[in-house]
Amino acid sequence: MATTGMDPEIFDQFIDQLKRYVRERLIPAEAEVIANDRIPDDLLDEMREMGLFGLTMPEEYGGSGMNVPQYVETIRVLSYALPAYRSITSINLGMVCSALKNSGTDEQKAEWLPRLAAGEIACFGLTEPGSGSDSAAMATTARKDGNGYVLNGSKRYITNAPHAKLGLIMARTSQEALPRNAHVSAFLVPMDSPGISVGKPDRKMGQSGSHIADIYLDDVKLPGDALLGGEEGKGFATAMQSLDNGRLSVGAASAGYAQRILDTALRYASERKAFGEPIANFQLIQAMLADSRAEIYAAECMLRDASEKADKGKAIIECASAKMFASEMCNRVADRCVQIHGGAGYLAEYEAERFYRDSRIYTIYEGTTQILQLVIAKNMLREFAAGAAA
């Protein structure tokens, strides 16, 4: 059943306010964010005051109570600006909040959701040096210790790890690889717990101001109530459910950023002259612009449909498809933007070069294009087999 979400009229007003904020505050601050590789504290405080960290949290916990389509549209609008602005909020909203709402106990929700809605930053610890999508190879362990657990292992490429107050950490509670990944459990881990250390932020190709780092867990002792939902063996299922929202967020980010990239290409093509006229008059330039607009429109339609289906229940194929298409589309639009700029597109002086680098990650995180192809195909075959057997 679909969730009610924010009142539509209030939501429309919020979106109008967010569009102004993106253009009047976030975009003008991009140069500073890139130069310092961090979002200024005053901007973070403004984002907290606007409620951008609590969009999907239930109202009783201090959030806005947005449904999935409203959340996806908000991320699309926010993502017209530098990717770091979405990145700092998205783990709270699309993954940790989703896991807590779907699987957390009442006590866990009461403790963490208000803090996350107020702007405490969270991280999501699934990927490891030796495993990402392959949960059977997960090496991080959670050993029973009286009524609690002791965690040992490491996590890699964890977004927001250097800033997080809370980590949703996946660890194996069984040495054997069990059916349906029941050997993996999820834990709510305060990041200041003894035994946790965070590595130096990794240097990246793009996405300045957004930070990833390794997390090391050395005999981290947790109480029993740190186990998400109070039940072992549900961690991987929780992670996969959360990834549906995470994939929609990346798809929305791809669509929002692609529109920014296309607008930049349009502006350059209208201003740059060759042979005595703007290059926008040349049909092969127009073809690249037209292809970009059509693909952005297709991604927006996919995201609307997928988010509506996800709001009503499981939409694994739709979410994977929307993320896969939108992220690949954003890369194509960024490539065309560089091409339209010609030699200028290869220079750091112009935004096209940065757009190209920033966009590349979208086809990788929250499931690579290749993993998503497998997800889509396996679920198609499973549905076909179920239909044939009926």
mmCIF file of C-alpha atoms in Angstrom:
data_model
loop_
_atom_site.group_PDB
_atom_site.id
_atom_site.type_symbol
_atom_site.label_atom_id
_atom_site.label_comp_id
_atom_site.label_asym_id
_atom_site.label_seq_id
_atom_site.Cartn_x
_atom_site.Cartn_y
_atom_site.Cartn_z
ATOM 1 C CA MET A 1 0.000 0.000 0.000
ATOM 2 C CA ALA A 2 1.300 3.460 -0.914
ATOM 3 C CA THR A 3 2.239 5.852 1.865
ATOM 4 C CA THR A 4 0.460 9.172 2.240
ATOM 5 C CA GLY A 5 3.534 11.360 2.232
ATOM 6 C CA MET A 6 3.700 15.124 2.612
ATOM 7 C CA ASP A 7 0.648 17.211 1.717
ATOM 8 C CA PRO A 8 0.967 17.809 -2.078
ATOM 9 C CA GLU A 9 0.506 21.583 -1.833
ATOM 10 C CA ILE A 10 3.105 21.894 0.916
ATOM 11 C CA PHE A 11 5.436 19.633 -1.063
ATOM 12 C CA ASP A 12 5.128 21.838 -4.163
ATOM 13 C CA GLN A 13 5.991 24.888 -2.050
ATOM 14 C CA PHE A 14 8.991 23.049 -0.618
ATOM 15 C CA ILE A 15 10.240 22.128 -4.103
ATOM 16 C CA ASP A 16 9.956 25.761 -5.247
ATOM 17 C CA GLN A 17 11.932 26.836 -2.177
ATOM 18 C CA LEU A 18 14.549 24.133 -2.810
ATOM 19 C CA LYS A 19 15.002 25.184 -6.452
ATOM 20 C CA ARG A 20 15.719 28.750 -5.318
ATOM 21 C CA TYR A 21 18.090 27.532 -2.613
ATOM 22 C CA VAL A 22 19.998 25.363 -5.087
ATOM 23 C CA ARG A 23 20.513 28.271 -7.480
ATOM 24 C CA GLU A 24 21.021 31.076 -4.972
ATOM 25 C CA ARG A 25 23.130 29.305 -2.333
ATOM 26 C CA LEU A 26 24.424 25.887 -3.345
ATOM 27 C CA ILE A 27 25.638 26.564 -6.886
ATOM 28 C CA PRO A 28 27.422 29.840 -5.944
ATOM 29 C CA ALA A 29 29.259 27.920 -3.182
ATOM 30 C CA GLU A 30 30.506 25.168 -5.505
ATOM 31 C CA ALA A 31 33.884 26.765 -6.173
ATOM 32 C CA GLU A 32 34.578 26.980 -2.425
ATOM 33 C CA VAL A 33 33.485 23.369 -1.872
ATOM 34 C CA ILE A 34 35.748 22.165 -4.681
ATOM 35 C CA ALA A 35 38.721 24.272 -3.551
ATOM 36 C CA ASN A 36 38.496 23.087 0.070
ATOM 37 C CA ASP A 37 37.066 19.617 -0.632
ATOM 38 C CA ARG A 38 34.390 20.142 2.009
ATOM 39 C CA ILE A 39 30.959 21.667 2.431
ATOM 40 C CA PRO A 40 31.149 24.767 4.650
ATOM 41 C CA ASP A 41 29.605 24.374 8.095
ATOM 42 C CA ASP A 42 27.194 27.250 7.542
ATOM 43 C CA LEU A 43 25.759 25.525 4.473
ATOM 44 C CA LEU A 44 25.410 22.246 6.361
ATOM 45 C CA ASP A 45 23.553 24.069 9.115
ATOM 46 C CA GLU A 46 21.230 25.632 6.523
ATOM 47 C CA MET A 47 20.574 22.213 4.997
ATOM 48 C CA ARG A 48 19.710 20.867 8.437
ATOM 49 C CA GLU A 49 17.343 23.783 9.080
ATOM 50 C CA MET A 50 15.607 23.092 5.754
ATOM 51 C CA GLY A 51 15.021 19.517 6.883
ATOM 52 C CA LEU A 52 17.128 17.963 4.109
ATOM 53 C CA PHE A 53 18.466 15.287 6.466
ATOM 54 C CA GLY A 54 14.987 14.190 7.555
ATOM 55 C CA LEU A 55 12.945 14.113 4.351
ATOM 56 C CA THR A 56 11.953 10.451 4.645
ATOM 57 C CA MET A 57 11.802 10.226 8.453
ATOM 58 C CA PRO A 58 8.285 9.866 9.903
ATOM 59 C CA GLU A 59 6.890 13.100 11.292
ATOM 60 C CA GLU A 60 6.684 11.663 14.822
ATOM 61 C CA TYR A 61 10.480 11.394 14.767
ATOM 62 C CA GLY A 62 11.078 14.930 13.520
ATOM 63 C CA GLY A 63 11.121 14.265 9.783
ATOM 64 C CA SER A 64 9.013 15.427 6.844
ATOM 65 C CA GLY A 65 7.360 12.078 6.200
ATOM 66 C CA MET A 66 7.850 12.170 2.423
ATOM 67 C CA ASN A 67 6.768 9.181 0.392
ATOM 68 C CA VAL A 68 9.138 7.608 -2.140
ATOM 69 C CA PRO A 69 8.068 9.671 -5.207
ATOM 70 C CA GLN A 70 8.403 12.915 -3.212
ATOM 71 C CA TYR A 71 11.813 11.887 -1.925
ATOM 72 C CA VAL A 72 13.046 10.987 -5.420
ATOM 73 C CA GLU A 73 11.826 14.299 -6.847
ATOM 74 C CA THR A 74 13.551 16.195 -4.030
ATOM 75 C CA ILE A 75 16.835 14.409 -4.722
ATOM 76 C CA ARG A 76 16.504 15.176 -8.444
ATOM 77 C CA VAL A 77 16.051 18.895 -7.735
ATOM 78 C CA LEU A 78 18.880 18.973 -5.159
ATOM 79 C CA SER A 79 21.211 17.154 -7.563
ATOM 80 C CA TYR A 80 21.196 20.004 -10.073
ATOM 81 C CA ALA A 81 24.017 21.302 -7.865
ATOM 82 C CA LEU A 82 27.344 19.725 -6.929
ATOM 83 C CA PRO A 83 26.986 15.983 -6.085
ATOM 84 C CA ALA A 84 28.461 16.472 -2.608
ATOM 85 C CA TYR A 85 25.244 18.114 -1.401
ATOM 86 C CA ARG A 86 23.220 14.993 -2.132
ATOM 87 C CA SER A 87 25.938 12.655 -0.934
ATOM 88 C CA ILE A 88 26.067 14.096 2.588
ATOM 89 C CA THR A 89 22.307 13.574 3.065
ATOM 90 C CA SER A 90 21.520 10.526 0.952
ATOM 91 C CA ILE A 91 22.871 7.771 3.209
ATOM 92 C CA ASN A 92 20.684 9.038 6.054
ATOM 93 C CA LEU A 93 17.635 9.249 3.831
ATOM 94 C CA GLY A 94 17.728 6.475 1.305
ATOM 95 C CA MET A 95 19.456 3.676 3.177
ATOM 96 C CA VAL A 96 19.852 3.955 6.949
ATOM 97 C CA CYS A 97 16.430 5.527 7.499
ATOM 98 C CA SER A 98 14.853 2.952 5.183
ATOM 99 C CA ALA A 99 16.493 0.092 7.081
ATOM 100 C CA LEU A 100 15.380 1.492 10.419
ATOM 101 C CA LYS A 101 11.808 2.069 9.269
ATOM 102 C CA ASN A 102 11.519 -1.377 7.678
ATOM 103 C CA SER A 103 13.379 -3.510 10.220
ATOM 104 C CA GLY A 104 14.210 -1.540 13.370
ATOM 105 C CA THR A 105 12.604 -2.115 16.750
ATOM 106 C CA ASP A 106 10.503 0.642 18.280
ATOM 107 C CA GLU A 107 13.366 1.405 20.657
ATOM 108 C CA GLN A 108 15.897 1.644 17.826
ATOM 109 C CA LYS A 109 13.648 3.969 15.853
ATOM 110 C CA ALA A 110 13.068 6.177 18.897
ATOM 111 C CA GLU A 111 16.789 6.442 19.595
ATOM 112 C CA TRP A 112 18.152 7.041 16.108
ATOM 113 C CA LEU A 113 15.532 8.486 13.759
ATOM 114 C CA PRO A 114 15.203 11.861 15.571
ATOM 115 C CA ARG A 115 18.989 12.241 15.617
ATOM 116 C CA LEU A 116 19.293 11.436 11.921
ATOM 117 C CA ALA A 117 16.409 13.772 11.054
ATOM 118 C CA ALA A 118 18.163 16.562 12.967
ATOM 119 C CA GLY A 119 21.256 16.139 10.805
ATOM 120 C CA GLU A 120 23.551 13.619 12.483
ATOM 121 C CA ILE A 121 25.356 11.917 9.620
ATOM 122 C CA ALA A 122 25.196 8.176 9.012
ATOM 123 C CA CYS A 123 27.143 5.693 6.897
ATOM 124 C CA PHE A 124 26.283 2.278 5.429
ATOM 125 C CA GLY A 125 28.917 -0.442 5.803
ATOM 126 C CA LEU A 126 28.458 -3.301 3.339
ATOM 127 C CA THR A 127 31.430 -3.276 0.937
ATOM 128 C CA GLU A 128 34.741 -4.781 2.061
ATOM 129 C CA PRO A 129 38.225 -5.090 0.541
ATOM 130 C CA GLY A 130 37.363 -8.615 -0.612
ATOM 131 C CA SER A 131 33.617 -8.427 -1.098
ATOM 132 C CA GLY A 132 30.976 -6.089 -2.413
ATOM 133 C CA SER A 133 27.986 -7.688 -4.040
ATOM 134 C CA ASP A 134 29.373 -11.124 -3.064
ATOM 135 C CA SER A 135 28.070 -11.442 0.483
ATOM 136 C CA ALA A 136 29.323 -15.026 0.801
ATOM 137 C CA ALA A 137 32.851 -13.591 0.853
ATOM 138 C CA MET A 138 32.092 -11.099 3.635
ATOM 139 C CA ALA A 139 34.859 -11.300 6.230
ATOM 140 C CA THR A 140 33.586 -8.963 8.966
ATOM 141 C CA THR A 141 32.309 -11.074 11.858
ATOM 142 C CA ALA A 142 29.959 -10.509 14.767
ATOM 143 C CA ARG A 143 30.676 -13.001 17.539
ATOM 144 C CA LYS A 144 28.202 -13.539 20.361
ATOM 145 C CA ASP A 145 29.572 -12.305 23.698
ATOM 146 C CA GLY A 146 27.103 -12.821 26.533
ATOM 147 C CA ASN A 147 24.070 -10.729 25.638
ATOM 148 C CA GLY A 148 26.020 -8.694 23.101
ATOM 149 C CA TYR A 149 28.388 -9.020 20.159
ATOM 150 C CA VAL A 150 32.019 -8.368 19.283
ATOM 151 C CA LEU A 151 32.689 -7.085 15.739
ATOM 152 C CA ASN A 152 35.938 -7.541 13.850
ATOM 153 C CA GLY A 153 36.755 -6.684 10.248
ATOM 154 C CA SER A 154 36.901 -3.771 7.849
ATOM 155 C CA LYS A 155 34.720 -1.931 5.354
ATOM 156 C CA ARG A 156 35.876 -0.137 2.211
ATOM 157 C CA TYR A 157 34.702 2.873 0.145
ATOM 158 C CA ILE A 158 32.206 3.914 2.819
ATOM 159 C CA THR A 159 30.563 7.240 1.961
ATOM 160 C CA ASN A 160 30.473 9.743 4.851
ATOM 161 C CA ALA A 161 32.603 7.484 7.074
ATOM 162 C CA PRO A 162 34.849 10.407 8.177
ATOM 163 C CA HIS A 163 31.810 12.374 9.424
ATOM 164 C CA ALA A 164 29.368 9.690 10.581
ATOM 165 C CA LYS A 165 27.910 9.420 14.067
ATOM 166 C CA LEU A 166 26.146 6.147 13.230
ATOM 167 C CA GLY A 167 27.157 3.232 11.038
ATOM 168 C CA LEU A 168 24.783 0.552 9.801
ATOM 169 C CA ILE A 169 27.327 -2.262 9.607
ATOM 170 C CA MET A 170 26.813 -5.656 7.974
ATOM 171 C CA ALA A 171 28.631 -8.582 9.582
ATOM 172 C CA ARG A 172 28.360 -12.343 9.422
ATOM 173 C CA THR A 173 26.823 -14.015 12.473
ATOM 174 C CA SER A 174 27.440 -17.465 10.992
ATOM 175 C CA GLN A 175 30.672 -18.809 9.529
ATOM 176 C CA GLU A 176 28.729 -20.844 6.991
ATOM 177 C CA ALA A 177 27.249 -19.196 3.907
ATOM 178 C CA LEU A 178 23.535 -19.769 4.463
ATOM 179 C CA PRO A 179 20.637 -19.705 1.981
ATOM 180 C CA ARG A 180 19.237 -16.257 1.220
ATOM 181 C CA ASN A 181 22.362 -14.771 2.858
ATOM 182 C CA ALA A 182 21.009 -15.533 6.330
ATOM 183 C CA HIS A 183 24.606 -15.562 7.607
ATOM 184 C CA VAL A 184 24.661 -11.730 7.415
ATOM 185 C CA SER A 185 23.185 -9.512 10.133
ATOM 186 C CA ALA A 186 22.943 -5.715 10.456
ATOM 187 C CA PHE A 187 24.165 -3.702 13.446
ATOM 188 C CA LEU A 188 23.577 -0.110 14.529
ATOM 189 C CA VAL A 189 27.061 0.991 15.530
ATOM 190 C CA PRO A 190 27.869 4.345 17.167
ATOM 191 C CA MET A 191 30.994 5.453 15.324
ATOM 192 C CA ASP A 192 32.676 6.605 18.536
ATOM 193 C CA SER A 193 32.604 3.060 19.951
ATOM 194 C CA PRO A 194 35.967 1.814 21.278
ATOM 195 C CA GLY A 195 37.762 -0.252 18.658
ATOM 196 C CA ILE A 196 36.488 1.689 15.634
ATOM 197 C CA SER A 197 38.913 3.655 13.521
ATOM 198 C CA VAL A 198 38.376 5.421 10.201
ATOM 199 C CA GLY A 199 41.050 5.644 7.543
ATOM 200 C CA LYS A 200 42.182 8.739 5.697
ATOM 201 C CA PRO A 201 39.630 9.878 3.093
ATOM 202 C CA ASP A 202 40.427 8.417 -0.305
ATOM 203 C CA ARG A 203 41.431 10.678 -3.185
ATOM 204 C CA LYS A 204 38.856 10.337 -5.955
ATOM 205 C CA MET A 205 38.411 11.071 -9.644
ATOM 206 C CA GLY A 206 35.593 13.526 -8.956
ATOM 207 C CA GLN A 207 32.775 14.474 -6.576
ATOM 208 C CA SER A 208 34.791 16.966 -4.529
ATOM 209 C CA GLY A 209 33.388 17.635 -1.072
ATOM 210 C CA SER A 210 32.066 14.086 -0.757
ATOM 211 C CA HIS A 211 34.248 11.759 1.275
ATOM 212 C CA ILE A 212 34.746 8.012 1.412
ATOM 213 C CA ALA A 213 37.071 6.075 3.696
ATOM 214 C CA ASP A 214 37.746 2.642 5.144
ATOM 215 C CA ILE A 215 36.320 1.617 8.518
ATOM 216 C CA TYR A 216 38.277 -0.742 10.785
ATOM 217 C CA LEU A 217 36.587 -2.721 13.565
ATOM 218 C CA ASP A 218 38.886 -4.195 16.201
ATOM 219 C CA ASP A 219 37.027 -6.043 18.976
ATOM 220 C CA VAL A 220 34.144 -3.560 18.902
ATOM 221 C CA LYS A 221 31.809 -4.546 21.722
ATOM 222 C CA LEU A 222 28.111 -3.878 21.184
ATOM 223 C CA PRO A 223 25.075 -4.541 23.359
ATOM 224 C CA GLY A 224 22.466 -6.993 22.129
ATOM 225 C CA ASP A 225 20.076 -4.199 21.224
ATOM 226 C CA ALA A 226 22.511 -2.991 18.539
ATOM 227 C CA LEU A 227 21.301 -5.864 16.324
ATOM 228 C CA LEU A 228 18.900 -4.274 13.858
ATOM 229 C CA GLY A 229 15.415 -5.615 14.459
ATOM 230 C CA GLY A 230 16.666 -7.846 17.261
ATOM 231 C CA GLU A 231 16.977 -10.824 14.908
ATOM 232 C CA GLU A 232 20.022 -12.424 13.326
ATOM 233 C CA GLY A 233 20.179 -13.337 9.651
ATOM 234 C CA LYS A 234 18.099 -10.428 8.341
ATOM 235 C CA GLY A 235 20.968 -8.065 7.585
ATOM 236 C CA PHE A 236 21.464 -8.781 3.899
ATOM 237 C CA ALA A 237 17.743 -8.640 3.164
ATOM 238 C CA THR A 238 17.626 -5.306 4.991
ATOM 239 C CA ALA A 239 20.583 -4.051 2.963
ATOM 240 C CA MET A 240 18.964 -5.079 -0.319
ATOM 241 C CA GLN A 241 15.663 -3.394 0.586
ATOM 242 C CA SER A 242 17.569 -0.241 1.484
ATOM 243 C CA LEU A 243 19.487 -0.433 -1.787
ATOM 244 C CA ASP A 244 16.221 -0.037 -3.718
ATOM 245 C CA ASN A 245 15.890 3.440 -2.214
ATOM 246 C CA GLY A 246 19.612 4.028 -2.634
ATOM 247 C CA ARG A 247 19.392 3.112 -6.311
ATOM 248 C CA LEU A 248 16.467 5.460 -6.846
ATOM 249 C CA SER A 249 18.502 8.194 -5.167
ATOM 250 C CA VAL A 250 21.449 7.626 -7.523
ATOM 251 C CA GLY A 251 19.068 7.519 -10.484
ATOM 252 C CA ALA A 252 17.517 10.806 -9.393
ATOM 253 C CA ALA A 253 20.972 12.315 -8.864
ATOM 254 C CA SER A 254 21.932 11.227 -12.379
ATOM 255 C CA ALA A 255 18.820 12.816 -13.900
ATOM 256 C CA GLY A 256 19.204 16.049 -11.939
ATOM 257 C CA TYR A 257 22.891 16.435 -12.740
ATOM 258 C CA ALA A 258 22.331 15.514 -16.388
ATOM 259 C CA GLN A 259 19.931 18.454 -16.697
ATOM 260 C CA ARG A 260 22.582 20.767 -15.243
ATOM 261 C CA ILE A 261 25.112 19.372 -17.728
ATOM 262 C CA LEU A 262 22.726 19.810 -20.649
ATOM 263 C CA ASP A 263 21.930 23.383 -19.632
ATOM 264 C CA THR A 264 25.661 24.139 -19.602
ATOM 265 C CA ALA A 265 26.088 22.561 -23.040
ATOM 266 C CA LEU A 266 23.148 24.586 -24.389
ATOM 267 C CA ARG A 267 24.608 27.807 -23.035
ATOM 268 C CA TYR A 268 28.051 27.122 -24.511
ATOM 269 C CA ALA A 269 26.632 26.068 -27.885
ATOM 270 C CA SER A 270 24.589 29.274 -28.038
ATOM 271 C CA GLU A 271 27.553 31.504 -27.168
ATOM 272 C CA ARG A 272 30.435 29.789 -29.006
ATOM 273 C CA LYS A 273 30.739 30.850 -32.629
ATOM 274 C CA ALA A 274 32.348 29.105 -35.561
ATOM 275 C CA PHE A 275 32.200 30.063 -39.217
ATOM 276 C CA GLY A 276 30.430 33.237 -38.170
ATOM 277 C CA GLU A 277 27.489 31.739 -36.296
ATOM 278 C CA PRO A 278 26.718 29.977 -32.991
ATOM 279 C CA ILE A 279 27.611 26.294 -33.096
ATOM 280 C CA ALA A 280 24.073 25.619 -31.811
ATOM 281 C CA ASN A 281 22.968 26.251 -35.405
ATOM 282 C CA PHE A 282 24.889 23.215 -36.630
ATOM 283 C CA GLN A 283 22.742 20.119 -37.014
ATOM 284 C CA LEU A 284 25.248 17.649 -35.541
ATOM 285 C CA ILE A 285 25.468 19.781 -32.387
ATOM 286 C CA GLN A 286 21.671 19.913 -32.317
ATOM 287 C CA ALA A 287 21.553 16.114 -32.568
ATOM 288 C CA MET A 288 23.682 15.751 -29.408
ATOM 289 C CA LEU A 289 21.505 18.259 -27.564
ATOM 290 C CA ALA A 290 18.296 16.561 -28.709
ATOM 291 C CA ASP A 291 19.511 13.073 -27.793
ATOM 292 C CA SER A 292 20.445 14.342 -24.342
ATOM 293 C CA ARG A 293 17.051 15.919 -23.698
ATOM 294 C CA ALA A 294 15.193 12.813 -24.872
ATOM 295 C CA GLU A 295 17.279 10.558 -22.638
ATOM 296 C CA ILE A 296 16.832 12.814 -19.603
ATOM 297 C CA TYR A 297 13.077 12.752 -20.202
ATOM 298 C CA ALA A 298 13.128 8.951 -20.436
ATOM 299 C CA ALA A 299 15.054 8.707 -17.157
ATOM 300 C CA GLU A 300 12.628 11.078 -15.428
ATOM 301 C CA CYS A 301 9.673 8.963 -16.586
ATOM 302 C CA MET A 302 11.354 5.758 -15.401
ATOM 303 C CA LEU A 303 12.098 7.302 -12.017
ATOM 304 C CA ARG A 304 8.517 8.457 -11.541
ATOM 305 C CA ASP A 305 7.167 5.014 -12.379
ATOM 306 C CA ALA A 306 9.748 3.123 -10.316
ATOM 307 C CA SER A 307 9.306 5.378 -7.271
ATOM 308 C CA GLU A 308 5.516 4.985 -7.380
ATOM 309 C CA LYS A 309 5.858 1.202 -7.557
ATOM 310 C CA ALA A 310 8.498 1.179 -4.782
ATOM 311 C CA ASP A 311 6.154 3.223 -2.594
ATOM 312 C CA LYS A 312 3.522 0.485 -2.906
ATOM 313 C CA GLY A 313 5.884 -2.393 -2.198
ATOM 314 C CA LYS A 314 8.808 -4.219 -3.774
ATOM 315 C CA ALA A 315 9.988 -2.905 -7.136
ATOM 316 C CA ILE A 316 13.357 -4.576 -7.547
ATOM 317 C CA ILE A 317 13.359 -4.702 -11.340
ATOM 318 C CA GLU A 318 12.006 -1.185 -11.752
ATOM 319 C CA CYS A 319 14.460 0.387 -9.279
ATOM 320 C CA ALA A 320 17.419 -1.456 -10.793
ATOM 321 C CA SER A 321 16.311 -0.538 -14.321
ATOM 322 C CA ALA A 322 15.818 3.136 -13.490
ATOM 323 C CA LYS A 323 19.197 3.416 -11.794
ATOM 324 C CA MET A 324 20.973 1.550 -14.579
ATOM 325 C CA PHE A 325 19.469 3.654 -17.361
ATOM 326 C CA ALA A 326 19.726 7.019 -15.598
ATOM 327 C CA SER A 327 23.358 6.557 -14.559
ATOM 328 C CA GLU A 328 24.469 5.413 -18.014
ATOM 329 C CA MET A 329 22.449 8.267 -19.516
ATOM 330 C CA CYS A 330 24.185 10.845 -17.314
ATOM 331 C CA ASN A 331 27.569 9.571 -18.504
ATOM 332 C CA ARG A 332 26.472 9.926 -22.118
ATOM 333 C CA VAL A 333 25.204 13.460 -21.557
ATOM 334 C CA ALA A 334 28.462 14.420 -19.826
ATOM 335 C CA ASP A 335 30.445 12.962 -22.724
ATOM 336 C CA ARG A 336 28.389 14.965 -25.238
ATOM 337 C CA CYS A 337 28.886 18.115 -23.171
ATOM 338 C CA VAL A 338 32.660 17.699 -23.408
ATOM 339 C CA GLN A 339 32.362 17.037 -27.139
ATOM 340 C CA ILE A 340 30.234 20.149 -27.683
ATOM 341 C CA HIS A 341 32.850 22.206 -25.836
ATOM 342 C CA GLY A 342 35.561 20.806 -28.093
ATOM 343 C CA GLY A 343 39.070 21.516 -26.821
ATOM 344 C CA ALA A 344 37.641 23.692 -24.048
ATOM 345 C CA GLY A 345 35.826 20.635 -22.672
ATOM 346 C CA TYR A 346 39.173 19.088 -21.778
ATOM 347 C CA LEU A 347 40.245 22.072 -19.669
ATOM 348 C CA ALA A 348 39.581 22.365 -15.947
ATOM 349 C CA GLU A 349 38.687 26.017 -16.554
ATOM 350 C CA TYR A 350 35.310 24.861 -17.896
ATOM 351 C CA GLU A 351 32.612 22.956 -16.000
ATOM 352 C CA ALA A 352 32.315 20.249 -18.683
ATOM 353 C CA GLU A 353 35.543 18.593 -17.514
ATOM 354 C CA ARG A 354 34.314 18.425 -13.918
ATOM 355 C CA PHE A 355 30.879 17.148 -14.950
ATOM 356 C CA TYR A 356 32.560 14.308 -16.847
ATOM 357 C CA ARG A 357 34.557 13.213 -13.791
ATOM 358 C CA ASP A 358 31.687 13.650 -11.338
ATOM 359 C CA SER A 359 29.281 11.554 -13.402
ATOM 360 C CA ARG A 360 31.491 8.501 -13.777
ATOM 361 C CA ILE A 361 30.753 7.053 -10.335
ATOM 362 C CA TYR A 362 27.002 6.856 -10.929
ATOM 363 C CA THR A 363 27.331 3.638 -12.961
ATOM 364 C CA ILE A 364 29.388 2.049 -10.172
ATOM 365 C CA TYR A 365 28.001 2.626 -6.693
ATOM 366 C CA GLU A 366 24.712 1.227 -5.352
ATOM 367 C CA GLY A 367 25.251 -1.605 -7.831
ATOM 368 C CA THR A 368 27.356 -1.454 -10.966
ATOM 369 C CA THR A 369 25.570 -1.555 -14.301
ATOM 370 C CA GLN A 370 26.717 -5.158 -14.701
ATOM 371 C CA ILE A 371 25.409 -6.239 -11.282
ATOM 372 C CA LEU A 372 22.101 -4.506 -12.011
ATOM 373 C CA GLN A 373 21.837 -6.406 -15.293
ATOM 374 C CA LEU A 374 22.150 -9.611 -13.270
ATOM 375 C CA VAL A 375 19.575 -8.401 -10.723
ATOM 376 C CA ILE A 376 17.096 -7.556 -13.472
ATOM 377 C CA ALA A 377 17.659 -10.802 -15.365
ATOM 378 C CA LYS A 378 17.472 -13.063 -12.286
ATOM 379 C CA ASN A 379 14.247 -11.465 -11.123
ATOM 380 C CA MET A 380 12.754 -11.692 -14.626
ATOM 381 C CA LEU A 381 13.622 -15.403 -14.796
ATOM 382 C CA ARG A 382 12.252 -15.979 -11.297
ATOM 383 C CA GLU A 383 8.975 -14.286 -12.213
ATOM 384 C CA PHE A 384 8.780 -16.257 -15.459
ATOM 385 C CA ALA A 385 9.380 -19.552 -13.655
ATOM 386 C CA ALA A 386 6.716 -18.712 -11.064
ATOM 387 C CA GLY A 387 4.251 -17.854 -13.813
ATOM 388 C CA ALA A 388 5.007 -21.026 -15.756
ATOM 389 C CA ALA A 389 4.511 -23.141 -12.653
ATOM 390 C CA ALA A 390 1.188 -21.511 -11.777
#
